[in-house]
């Protein structure tokens, strides 16, 4: 299988992250692996979609660091992306929205072009445009999500908080815990400042606080609508916030601990599975507090380093093997 990982920029890739682990797994399984930045594609005069790509070859004694260093240091080589078997969209559009606004939507655009040309693209680029927004969560059954409001009206936010009390307000398009605020009640002295900060990023989503949220949340990886597992180990963990910081994101200082999957978690997945599969959300991470999903991470979900360290198992080969099966099914 010829598989490429589309990223923001090859030179900014981090060896510890999930994308590197997925690329390593693909190389371990004997596939031809490439990295392509969103700015490295080219539609030539003959209508071929090509790219200046960096090969990812795994050597016997490679660490993640040495593997990634060689990818970055290698000379770019032109490949024909039309000839790929699979493209994994791993760029984060929000990372580009300020400094490179032209690049923010290019991942899904390139994915749509290649999907139309017969390449297996994950996650589905047609649905990913919608799934990147936190508004996507509102399409799932009410029983698995907190009561919420999406608005740009500060007065509407005040009214919502007055009605439901303890709440969380954050940007509709946001990641890594940026501008996430916990509001105690309508008498919150800093409510206006919190709202102003969030609305600078566009729409706000306000969610009723879910009991237990002060103790962090759970990240659960789903593959083709099922909880991802390998060798009897589930790709899931609980994220504990650091000190008094309500954000449990690893990037915001939270730390992971093992998570036991029970009936509550399985019930949530059962309620979401059919729609995720229908929408082509092949590999996603859901963030769960209690019996509620507070976020769906469909664009470049991360955290595999925590899974590997907590359970001493690399689950990424299971993801690549599933891509193999999907690619084979498409080409039959």
PDB file of N, CA and C in Angstrom, residues 27 64 85 97 100 152 162 172 221 256:
ATOM      1  N   UNK A  27       5.102   1.857   8.192  1.00  0.00           N
ATOM      2  CA  UNK A  27       6.407   1.419   7.691  1.00  0.00           C
ATOM      3  C   UNK A  27       6.753   0.028   8.231  1.00  0.00           C
ATOM      4  N   UNK A  64      11.622   6.834  17.674  1.00  0.00           N
ATOM      5  CA  UNK A  64      10.710   7.789  17.040  1.00  0.00           C
ATOM      6  C   UNK A  64      11.466   9.045  16.616  1.00  0.00           C
ATOM      7  N   UNK A  85      -2.668   4.746  -2.559  1.00  0.00           N
ATOM      8  CA  UNK A  85      -3.770   3.875  -2.155  1.00  0.00           C
ATOM      9  C   UNK A  85      -4.586   4.538  -1.049  1.00  0.00           C
ATOM     10  N   UNK A  97      -4.843  28.791  10.769  1.00  0.00           N
ATOM     11  CA  UNK A  97      -5.870  29.777  10.483  1.00  0.00           C
ATOM     12  C   UNK A  97      -5.413  31.219  10.667  1.00  0.00           C
ATOM     13  N   UNK A 100      -1.362  31.253   8.273  1.00  0.00           N
ATOM     14  CA  UNK A 100      -1.451  30.751   6.897  1.00  0.00           C
ATOM     15  C   UNK A 100      -2.911  30.419   6.584  1.00  0.00           C
ATOM     16  N   UNK A 152     -23.027  33.898  19.226  1.00  0.00           N
ATOM     17  CA  UNK A 152     -22.066  34.993  19.323  1.00  0.00           C
ATOM     18  C   UNK A 152     -22.653  36.151  20.127  1.00  0.00           C
ATOM     19  N   UNK A 162     -27.585  31.684  33.497  1.00  0.00           N
ATOM     20  CA  UNK A 162     -28.578  31.941  34.541  1.00  0.00           C
ATOM     21  C   UNK A 162     -29.576  30.793  34.645  1.00  0.00           C
ATOM     22  N   UNK A 172     -16.133  27.603  19.451  1.00  0.00           N
ATOM     23  CA  UNK A 172     -16.720  26.538  18.654  1.00  0.00           C
ATOM     24  C   UNK A 172     -15.636  25.815  17.860  1.00  0.00           C
ATOM     25  N   UNK A 221     -10.484   6.387  21.964  1.00  0.00           N
ATOM     26  CA  UNK A 221     -10.288   6.341  20.520  1.00  0.00           C
ATOM     27  C   UNK A 221     -11.238   5.326  19.902  1.00  0.00           C
ATOM     28  N   UNK A 256      -2.137  11.725  32.045  1.00  0.00           N
ATOM     29  CA  UNK A 256      -3.011  10.580  31.799  1.00  0.00           C
ATOM     30  C   UNK A 256      -2.874   9.488  32.855  1.00  0.00           C
TER      31      UNK A 256
END
